Amino acid sequence: MKLSLRLIASLVFSISLLTFLVARNQVRSQKSGMRGDLARRAEVLTESLQETVEPVLQKGPTQLRRIVERFGDRQHLAGVAIYDPDGKLLAASANLEHNAGTPPNVFATCKASDTGAGGFIKIGDMAMYAYAVPLHRDANLAGVLVTFHDAGFIEAQSSNIWRGALWDVIAEVLLIVLITFLIVRSTIVGPITRISQWMKDLRNGNAGPLPQPSAGDFLQPLTSEAASLGQSLAEARMAAKEEARLREAGDTLWTADRLRVGVRRRLRGNSLFVISNREPYQHVHNGKEIEVRVPASGLVTALEPILNACDGTWIAHGSSDADRESVDSHDRLRVPPDLKHYTLRRVWLSKEEEDGYYFGFANEGIWPLCHIAHTRPNFRTTDWEHYRRVNEKFAQATLEEIENAEEPFVLIQDYHFALLPRLIKTARPDARVAIFWHIPWPNPEAFAICPWQKELLDGLLGADLIGFHIQAHCNNFLETVDQSIECRIEWDRFAVNHSNHFTIVRPHPISVAFVDSSEESRGLLTGEPSRATILEKLGPETLFVGVGVDRIDYTKGLLERFLGIERFLDKYPQYVRKFSFVQFGAPSRTNIKRYKDFFFEVEAEAQRINARFQVDRWKPIVFYGQHHDHHEINPYYRAADLCLVTSLHDGMNLVAKEFVAAREDEDGVLVLSQFTGAIRELRDAIPVNPYDIEQLAESIRRALEMSPEERRARMKRMRRTVREHNVYRWAADLISELAEIRLDAPELTEKR
Ligand code: G6P
């Protein structure tokens, strides 16, 4: 109500002020127009009288009076008076007789200048306009003729204007009060009352969907904040329930809260620094706006919850076009954008550095070297030089960040930074340095292709701990080290002694957060499409849907997957129109020719297969070849009958775990390549060899025809595995292991 009053008061004040100014101007210009008009008319009339009066001037007062009376009844003319040169009244109209005894001021002006003179005067309380002209006889001044015009009508006219303005203001004020009241009620009070009712319901635990304002509504920021608040509250409630459940069950589950406490204890007050090439948030220009994106990267998916839990610093390449505009003078910013749980420090690279280090050495060299996917690695000296220099640049940035941190924990991520552990450890021996290699490590013969394998191994062995997803990759790494550099391998405890520095090598299977989001918290924000909506969108007869989510990368087995779907429809035509496969494919590393070509190959293959089977708007493969965020993908995970993960080679593959984590309904079947790290944990997936198209087709059929009981039993077991081996546990184990390393006496490094 206060708001409406304030709004109304300011509107009334401004409108009154405006009306007053307009009326004043109008009065002024009308007044001056009417005054000018009156003066002109008085002048003309008086001068015409002058000609009549002059000849009869000497004829005496009776004659003069007759003339004066004759002219006395013109419009606005109040009267006429004739004076002798000394100001003595000779004759005056009857209605002036009592007031014209003394000549008005204009008499003197006229006499002195011997020409006509006029002016506004007051006679009694009457406003008059007096105009005087000289009267001559034989070229000498013989008298003065003065006409008096009534000017009262000018004031009356002005009062009318003021009165009209007052009525206007009154009418406008009433209208404003009415309109403001209606607008405030319908656009502010109504929606706010609805939102506050919703919040009340939320507090009582029975909130429905949040009332949505229309697009562009000024309450939208408030609504979306309220929705986030609702989401956080729902999640907090879930977490509390989960904690209670865990306490009850004496369970060993890791949650974000447990990690926060656990890691703080393990870090013993020291800070956590994470280094990766890919940043967790990218600022991208979108027209005039800056948009924040979360990139498609399993590594980002896995690390984000840890940084959120521990308020550390994440150092990464600022690779997007609006990144520089979003940092402070130290190239830092707090993220996630709305929650600001940790610091992101961006490192800038020139185009040449990015081309050589990232596209060249890392992704055309090491990536195909480590993935057995039949794409030849390319090693160029210039790329290697850039790789070395960029590793030095990141070392510099990391050393700046850890400068004031005692015994910092430094977690380096992936194949982009093989040289970084040594560079950091040499400058800061007190730092606990781990590197996690997110991709496979091949056998020694395959790795020997790399001309700089010794340098890479030496760089890596600067770390106190090297992590891989699975034991097989640890074994391959140790064998590679054994065969190529001077060192001692302690096979019994998986450690390397290289120049008297110990590095332990351990498997730590990475995972996802596994948040049990309640129906309540999911529905609140998103209003996400249901399975029925998704099926309807795919075709009127569609009964089954499969999903795939990948970066467009030749290691992901996308062509094989599509061939499997084609073979399945050939063998089982009863599924035509009934089964659709939705493939989300985020374009990746497209500056590399192999990737760019591969994108078009994937697209063309989907089109070819669709052309064979398409009926009306139904098609077997729906390919979305753009970046999609989790909110867009999750409804498909939840709606799908099956998820296909057909990597030709993959360190872990977090899509498989994301799918399982999303299936709160304990339904859905995972078809999983036997060449992924994930297959070792997700034993209830249907394992496939992606090169075996016949087997792929059969696996799709088996997944679609599996009994609901079997589906549930399998999904239940997989969910238990992912819940228990979630990313919080991964982080806790990794950090515990690093914390347990004895830096002062490395030869005593043992698990306590
Ligand atoms: C793999 C790598 C990550 C990388 C991700 C996305 O998962 O292990 O280090 O971030 O692919 O690739 P990109 O080159 O876009 O970062």
mmCIF file of N, CA and C and ligand atoms in Angstrom, residues 277-278 296-299 358 363 367 414-416 438-439 551 588-589, ligand 1:
data_model
loop_
_atom_site.group_PDB
_atom_site.id
_atom_site.type_symbol
_atom_site.label_atom_id
_atom_site.label_comp_id
_atom_site.label_asym_id
_atom_site.label_seq_id
_atom_site.Cartn_x
_atom_site.Cartn_y
_atom_site.Cartn_z
ATOM 1 N N ASN A 277 42.942 -28.001 -18.062
ATOM 2 C CA ASN A 277 42.880 -27.154 -19.252
ATOM 3 C C ASN A 277 41.483 -26.556 -19.386
ATOM 4 N N ARG A 278 40.470 -27.374 -19.301
ATOM 5 C CA ARG A 278 39.098 -26.921 -19.533
ATOM 6 C C ARG A 278 38.566 -26.228 -18.295
ATOM 7 N N ALA A 296 30.970 -29.312 -22.184
ATOM 8 C CA ALA A 296 30.757 -30.764 -22.176
ATOM 9 C C ALA A 296 32.088 -31.428 -21.865
ATOM 10 N N SER A 297 32.274 -31.802 -20.624
ATOM 11 C CA SER A 297 33.523 -32.467 -20.240
ATOM 12 C C SER A 297 33.261 -33.274 -18.985
ATOM 13 N N GLY A 298 33.591 -34.551 -19.061
ATOM 14 C CA GLY A 298 33.391 -35.421 -17.908
ATOM 15 C C GLY A 298 34.213 -34.925 -16.727
ATOM 16 N N LEU A 299 35.394 -34.414 -17.055
ATOM 17 C CA LEU A 299 36.292 -33.929 -16.005
ATOM 18 C C LEU A 299 35.633 -32.789 -15.223
ATOM 19 N N TYR A 358 47.234 -27.294 -27.235
ATOM 20 C CA TYR A 358 45.949 -27.964 -27.016
ATOM 21 C C TYR A 358 45.531 -28.789 -28.226
ATOM 22 N N ASN A 363 45.850 -32.947 -28.301
ATOM 23 C CA ASN A 363 44.703 -33.629 -28.913
ATOM 24 C C ASN A 363 44.975 -34.310 -30.249
ATOM 25 N N TRP A 367 46.188 -37.624 -27.186
ATOM 26 C CA TRP A 367 44.826 -38.220 -27.169
ATOM 27 C C TRP A 367 44.756 -39.486 -28.028
ATOM 28 N N ASP A 414 44.847 -34.404 -15.993
ATOM 29 C CA ASP A 414 44.866 -34.851 -17.370
ATOM 30 C C ASP A 414 46.124 -34.625 -18.197
ATOM 31 N N TYR A 415 45.974 -35.106 -19.440
ATOM 32 C CA TYR A 415 47.111 -35.239 -20.355
ATOM 33 C C TYR A 415 47.611 -33.910 -20.892
ATOM 34 N N HIS A 416 46.918 -32.820 -20.586
ATOM 35 C CA HIS A 416 47.396 -31.517 -21.052
ATOM 36 C C HIS A 416 48.599 -31.059 -20.236
ATOM 37 N N HIS A 438 42.934 -38.708 -16.853
ATOM 38 C CA HIS A 438 41.529 -39.102 -17.066
ATOM 39 C C HIS A 438 41.323 -40.035 -18.258
ATOM 40 N N ILE A 439 42.360 -40.239 -19.043
ATOM 41 C CA ILE A 439 42.185 -41.071 -20.244
ATOM 42 C C ILE A 439 42.983 -42.368 -20.062
ATOM 43 N N ARG A 551 30.481 -36.046 -26.551
ATOM 44 C CA ARG A 551 31.165 -35.090 -27.417
ATOM 45 C C ARG A 551 31.352 -35.794 -28.748
ATOM 46 N N SER A 588 33.111 -30.839 -30.759
ATOM 47 C CA SER A 588 34.285 -30.795 -29.889
ATOM 48 C C SER A 588 35.534 -30.633 -30.745
ATOM 49 N N ARG A 589 36.474 -29.825 -30.273
ATOM 50 C CA ARG A 589 37.817 -29.693 -30.886
ATOM 51 C C ARG A 589 37.739 -29.539 -32.410
HETATM 52 C C1 G6P B 1 37.989 -35.740 -21.878
HETATM 53 C C2 G6P B 1 39.240 -35.254 -21.203
HETATM 54 C C3 G6P B 1 39.012 -33.928 -20.493
HETATM 55 C C4 G6P B 1 38.391 -32.958 -21.423
HETATM 56 C C5 G6P B 1 37.135 -33.515 -22.046
HETATM 57 C C6 G6P B 1 36.510 -32.571 -23.032
HETATM 58 O O1 G6P B 1 37.060 -36.089 -20.905
HETATM 59 O O2 G6P B 1 39.714 -36.217 -20.303
HETATM 60 O O3 G6P B 1 40.233 -33.424 -20.013
HETATM 61 O O4 G6P B 1 38.111 -31.747 -20.756
HETATM 62 O O5 G6P B 1 37.446 -34.724 -22.698
HETATM 63 O O6 G6P B 1 37.380 -32.215 -24.041
HETATM 64 P P1 G6P B 1 37.866 -30.736 -24.275
HETATM 65 O O7 G6P B 1 39.050 -30.852 -25.159
HETATM 66 O O8 G6P B 1 36.713 -30.030 -24.888
HETATM 67 O O9 G6P B 1 38.211 -30.158 -22.939
#
